[in-house]
Amino acid sequence: MASLDVHPGEFAALEPIKLVAVRDEALSLDEVFRAVGDDSAGGTVLFVGTVRDHDGGADVEGLGYSCHPSAEAEIRRVAEKVVAEFPVRALAAVHRVGDLRVGDLAVVVAVSCPHRGEAFAACRKLIDDLKREVPIWKHQTFSDGTEEWVGAC
């Protein structure tokens, strides 16, 4: 007869936050993906934010990200909220600062959960809250010589 007990892998891991960082060097998809590997996870969702060549109808030449010294701690705080809401087996979030070109990776986040629906929802909350709450600002330069700050107070 099969046991009616729920497997421990259906719940959040004890220490699910595996990687949180703000870096001034190129980001690695492989590093983030490896960080969220978990044998109990049936779903892993990876989100990659890249520098695109346009914004608001203008051609983007490049951009620079800068952050408050608390940015990494704030990413961790956002990650902790996600972990409290979803059965996260593993979570990783890294954001780039400094000057970036079109095509460069700006942010990479990933979440592993027991099931795909939970993983999609948790990853969506992670990136949305990170973009909304973490003090990281984008300075865009356009091909026509104009520029703008995005996310700055």
PDB file of C-alpha atoms in Angstrom:
ATOM      1  CA  MET A   1       0.000   0.000   0.000  1.00  0.00           C
ATOM      2  CA  ALA A   2       1.349   3.457  -0.917  1.00  0.00           C
ATOM      3  CA  SER A   3       2.100   5.937   1.840  1.00  0.00           C
ATOM      4  CA  LEU A   4      -0.134   8.984   2.088  1.00  0.00           C
ATOM      5  CA  ASP A   5       2.739  11.065   3.449  1.00  0.00           C
ATOM      6  CA  VAL A   6       3.890  13.964   1.320  1.00  0.00           C
ATOM      7  CA  HIS A   7       7.503  13.808   0.176  1.00  0.00           C
ATOM      8  CA  PRO A   8       9.800  16.495   1.730  1.00  0.00           C
ATOM      9  CA  GLY A   9      10.696  17.615  -1.792  1.00  0.00           C
ATOM     10  CA  GLU A  10       7.220  19.142  -2.139  1.00  0.00           C
ATOM     11  CA  PHE A  11       8.175  21.876   0.323  1.00  0.00           C
ATOM     12  CA  ALA A  12      10.666  24.714   0.286  1.00  0.00           C
ATOM     13  CA  ALA A  13      14.277  23.772   0.982  1.00  0.00           C
ATOM     14  CA  LEU A  14      15.754  24.834   4.311  1.00  0.00           C
ATOM     15  CA  GLU A  15      18.281  27.175   2.645  1.00  0.00           C
ATOM     16  CA  PRO A  16      16.872  27.843  -0.834  1.00  0.00           C
ATOM     17  CA  ILE A  17      18.691  31.112  -1.595  1.00  0.00           C
ATOM     18  CA  LYS A  18      21.803  29.870  -3.364  1.00  0.00           C
ATOM     19  CA  LEU A  19      23.173  32.946  -5.134  1.00  0.00           C
ATOM     20  CA  VAL A  20      22.533  36.671  -4.756  1.00  0.00           C
ATOM     21  CA  ALA A  21      24.964  39.161  -6.265  1.00  0.00           C
ATOM     22  CA  VAL A  22      25.524  42.537  -7.878  1.00  0.00           C
ATOM     23  CA  ARG A  23      28.474  42.360 -10.280  1.00  0.00           C
ATOM     24  CA  ASP A  24      30.469  44.684 -12.506  1.00  0.00           C
ATOM     25  CA  GLU A  25      31.501  41.829 -14.810  1.00  0.00           C
ATOM     26  CA  ALA A  26      29.677  39.742 -17.400  1.00  0.00           C
ATOM     27  CA  LEU A  27      26.962  37.476 -15.998  1.00  0.00           C
ATOM     28  CA  SER A  28      26.898  33.719 -16.536  1.00  0.00           C
ATOM     29  CA  LEU A  29      23.740  31.802 -17.429  1.00  0.00           C
ATOM     30  CA  ASP A  30      25.522  28.560 -16.587  1.00  0.00           C
ATOM     31  CA  GLU A  31      26.450  29.752 -13.099  1.00  0.00           C
ATOM     32  CA  VAL A  32      22.871  30.756 -12.292  1.00  0.00           C
ATOM     33  CA  PHE A  33      21.392  27.580 -13.785  1.00  0.00           C
ATOM     34  CA  ARG A  34      23.834  25.397 -11.828  1.00  0.00           C
ATOM     35  CA  ALA A  35      23.014  27.283  -8.623  1.00  0.00           C
ATOM     36  CA  VAL A  36      19.329  26.323  -8.814  1.00  0.00           C
ATOM     37  CA  GLY A  37      19.799  22.665  -9.660  1.00  0.00           C
ATOM     38  CA  ASP A  38      17.842  20.485  -7.229  1.00  0.00           C
ATOM     39  CA  ASP A  39      16.804  16.846  -7.590  1.00  0.00           C
ATOM     40  CA  SER A  40      13.441  17.610  -5.925  1.00  0.00           C
ATOM     41  CA  ALA A  41      12.563  20.327  -8.431  1.00  0.00           C
ATOM     42  CA  GLY A  42      10.244  19.404 -11.267  1.00  0.00           C
ATOM     43  CA  GLY A  43      10.308  22.940 -12.643  1.00  0.00           C
ATOM     44  CA  THR A  44      13.117  25.430 -13.111  1.00  0.00           C
ATOM     45  CA  VAL A  45      12.486  28.842 -14.639  1.00  0.00           C
ATOM     46  CA  LEU A  46      15.309  31.115 -15.747  1.00  0.00           C
ATOM     47  CA  PHE A  47      14.737  34.757 -16.724  1.00  0.00           C
ATOM     48  CA  VAL A  48      17.392  36.714 -18.598  1.00  0.00           C
ATOM     49  CA  GLY A  49      17.155  40.476 -19.009  1.00  0.00           C
ATOM     50  CA  THR A  50      19.257  41.823 -21.881  1.00  0.00           C
ATOM     51  CA  VAL A  51      20.065  45.291 -23.159  1.00  0.00           C
ATOM     52  CA  ARG A  52      17.832  45.896 -26.176  1.00  0.00           C
ATOM     53  CA  ASP A  53      18.546  48.240 -29.072  1.00  0.00           C
ATOM     54  CA  HIS A  54      15.526  50.497 -28.547  1.00  0.00           C
ATOM     55  CA  ASP A  55      13.319  52.051 -25.882  1.00  0.00           C
ATOM     56  CA  GLY A  56      10.368  54.385 -26.194  1.00  0.00           C
ATOM     57  CA  GLY A  57      10.746  54.668 -29.950  1.00  0.00           C
ATOM     58  CA  ALA A  58      14.430  55.658 -29.806  1.00  0.00           C
ATOM     59  CA  ASP A  59      17.552  53.677 -30.720  1.00  0.00           C
ATOM     60  CA  VAL A  60      19.609  52.755 -27.640  1.00  0.00           C
ATOM     61  CA  GLU A  61      23.362  53.205 -28.031  1.00  0.00           C
ATOM     62  CA  GLY A  62      24.255  51.767 -24.638  1.00  0.00           C
ATOM     63  CA  LEU A  63      23.494  52.045 -20.978  1.00  0.00           C
ATOM     64  CA  GLY A  64      25.004  52.012 -17.558  1.00  0.00           C
ATOM     65  CA  TYR A  65      23.627  50.550 -14.355  1.00  0.00           C
ATOM     66  CA  SER A  66      24.505  51.968 -10.976  1.00  0.00           C
ATOM     67  CA  CYS A  67      23.247  50.961  -7.569  1.00  0.00           C
ATOM     68  CA  HIS A  68      22.994  51.939  -3.941  1.00  0.00           C
ATOM     69  CA  PRO A  69      25.402  50.054  -1.629  1.00  0.00           C
ATOM     70  CA  SER A  70      22.372  48.246  -0.172  1.00  0.00           C
ATOM     71  CA  ALA A  71      21.348  46.725  -3.533  1.00  0.00           C
ATOM     72  CA  GLU A  72      22.646  43.221  -2.864  1.00  0.00           C
ATOM     73  CA  ALA A  73      20.991  43.130   0.573  1.00  0.00           C
ATOM     74  CA  GLU A  74      17.770  44.342  -1.033  1.00  0.00           C
ATOM     75  CA  ILE A  75      17.905  41.570  -3.636  1.00  0.00           C
ATOM     76  CA  ARG A  76      18.245  39.101  -0.757  1.00  0.00           C
ATOM     77  CA  ARG A  77      15.245  40.676   0.995  1.00  0.00           C
ATOM     78  CA  VAL A  78      13.175  40.312  -2.196  1.00  0.00           C
ATOM     79  CA  ALA A  79      14.364  36.705  -2.536  1.00  0.00           C
ATOM     80  CA  GLU A  80      13.336  35.979   1.056  1.00  0.00           C
ATOM     81  CA  LYS A  81       9.819  37.233   0.308  1.00  0.00           C
ATOM     82  CA  VAL A  82       9.582  34.902  -2.691  1.00  0.00           C
ATOM     83  CA  VAL A  83      10.826  31.972  -0.616  1.00  0.00           C
ATOM     84  CA  ALA A  84       8.206  32.735   2.043  1.00  0.00           C
ATOM     85  CA  GLU A  85       5.408  32.640  -0.544  1.00  0.00           C
ATOM     86  CA  PHE A  86       6.397  29.675  -2.754  1.00  0.00           C
ATOM     87  CA  PRO A  87       7.867  26.186  -2.149  1.00  0.00           C
ATOM     88  CA  VAL A  88      11.256  27.209  -3.545  1.00  0.00           C
ATOM     89  CA  ARG A  89      13.893  24.489  -3.712  1.00  0.00           C
ATOM     90  CA  ALA A  90      16.588  26.859  -5.030  1.00  0.00           C
ATOM     91  CA  LEU A  91      16.786  30.523  -6.058  1.00  0.00           C
ATOM     92  CA  ALA A  92      19.477  32.688  -7.658  1.00  0.00           C
ATOM     93  CA  ALA A  93      19.554  36.354  -8.702  1.00  0.00           C
ATOM     94  CA  VAL A  94      22.446  38.389 -10.143  1.00  0.00           C
ATOM     95  CA  HIS A  95      22.360  41.921 -11.544  1.00  0.00           C
ATOM     96  CA  ARG A  96      25.021  43.695 -13.508  1.00  0.00           C
ATOM     97  CA  VAL A  97      26.275  47.225 -12.881  1.00  0.00           C
ATOM     98  CA  GLY A  98      28.568  49.366 -15.003  1.00  0.00           C
ATOM     99  CA  ASP A  99      28.519  50.119 -18.715  1.00  0.00           C
ATOM    100  CA  LEU A 100      26.712  47.616 -20.939  1.00  0.00           C
ATOM    101  CA  ARG A 101      26.222  47.328 -24.683  1.00  0.00           C
ATOM    102  CA  VAL A 102      23.242  46.143 -26.695  1.00  0.00           C
ATOM    103  CA  GLY A 103      22.937  42.381 -26.239  1.00  0.00           C
ATOM    104  CA  ASP A 104      24.710  42.237 -22.861  1.00  0.00           C
ATOM    105  CA  LEU A 105      23.053  40.430 -19.958  1.00  0.00           C
ATOM    106  CA  ALA A 106      21.754  42.889 -17.361  1.00  0.00           C
ATOM    107  CA  VAL A 107      20.018  40.527 -14.931  1.00  0.00           C
ATOM    108  CA  VAL A 108      19.645  36.769 -14.555  1.00  0.00           C
ATOM    109  CA  VAL A 109      17.258  35.179 -12.061  1.00  0.00           C
ATOM    110  CA  ALA A 110      16.192  31.569 -11.647  1.00  0.00           C
ATOM    111  CA  VAL A 111      13.901  29.586  -9.384  1.00  0.00           C
ATOM    112  CA  SER A 112      13.410  25.843  -8.936  1.00  0.00           C
ATOM    113  CA  CYS A 113      10.240  24.480  -7.353  1.00  0.00           C
ATOM    114  CA  PRO A 114       8.569  21.077  -7.102  1.00  0.00           C
ATOM    115  CA  HIS A 115       6.216  21.951  -9.997  1.00  0.00           C
ATOM    116  CA  ARG A 116       6.393  24.197 -13.077  1.00  0.00           C
ATOM    117  CA  GLY A 117       3.474  26.470 -12.165  1.00  0.00           C
ATOM    118  CA  GLU A 118       5.076  27.364  -8.851  1.00  0.00           C
ATOM    119  CA  ALA A 119       8.425  27.910 -10.539  1.00  0.00           C
ATOM    120  CA  PHE A 120       6.931  30.283 -13.154  1.00  0.00           C
ATOM    121  CA  ALA A 121       5.008  32.259 -10.524  1.00  0.00           C
ATOM    122  CA  ALA A 122       7.968  32.481  -8.151  1.00  0.00           C
ATOM    123  CA  CYS A 123      10.365  33.581 -10.894  1.00  0.00           C
ATOM    124  CA  ARG A 124       7.891  36.197 -12.137  1.00  0.00           C
ATOM    125  CA  LYS A 125       7.511  37.599  -8.614  1.00  0.00           C
ATOM    126  CA  LEU A 126      11.285  37.576  -8.120  1.00  0.00           C
ATOM    127  CA  ILE A 127      12.092  39.615 -11.241  1.00  0.00           C
ATOM    128  CA  ASP A 128       9.101  41.949 -10.902  1.00  0.00           C
ATOM    129  CA  ASP A 129       9.842  42.752  -7.246  1.00  0.00           C
ATOM    130  CA  LEU A 130      13.567  43.071  -7.922  1.00  0.00           C
ATOM    131  CA  LYS A 131      12.919  45.625 -10.680  1.00  0.00           C
ATOM    132  CA  ARG A 132      10.399  47.516  -8.523  1.00  0.00           C
ATOM    133  CA  GLU A 133      12.133  47.475  -5.119  1.00  0.00           C
ATOM    134  CA  VAL A 134      15.916  47.177  -5.489  1.00  0.00           C
ATOM    135  CA  PRO A 135      17.842  50.485  -5.778  1.00  0.00           C
ATOM    136  CA  ILE A 136      19.460  49.880  -9.166  1.00  0.00           C
ATOM    137  CA  TRP A 137      19.235  52.668 -11.737  1.00  0.00           C
ATOM    138  CA  LYS A 138      19.665  52.620 -15.506  1.00  0.00           C
ATOM    139  CA  HIS A 139      21.195  55.483 -17.486  1.00  0.00           C
ATOM    140  CA  GLN A 140      20.359  55.098 -21.181  1.00  0.00           C
ATOM    141  CA  THR A 141      22.189  56.826 -24.011  1.00  0.00           C
ATOM    142  CA  PHE A 142      20.387  57.096 -27.339  1.00  0.00           C
ATOM    143  CA  SER A 143      21.855  57.279 -30.839  1.00  0.00           C
ATOM    144  CA  ASP A 144      20.563  60.838 -31.263  1.00  0.00           C
ATOM    145  CA  GLY A 145      22.731  61.998 -28.332  1.00  0.00           C
ATOM    146  CA  THR A 146      19.929  62.247 -25.781  1.00  0.00           C
ATOM    147  CA  GLU A 147      19.943  60.312 -22.540  1.00  0.00           C
ATOM    148  CA  GLU A 148      17.669  59.442 -19.656  1.00  0.00           C
ATOM    149  CA  TRP A 149      17.706  57.858 -16.208  1.00  0.00           C
ATOM    150  CA  VAL A 150      15.252  55.023 -15.612  1.00  0.00           C
ATOM    151  CA  GLY A 151      14.224  53.951 -12.122  1.00  0.00           C
ATOM    152  CA  ALA A 152      15.898  56.910 -10.439  1.00  0.00           C
ATOM    153  CA  CYS A 153      14.044  58.910  -7.825  1.00  0.00           C
TER     154      CYS A 153
END
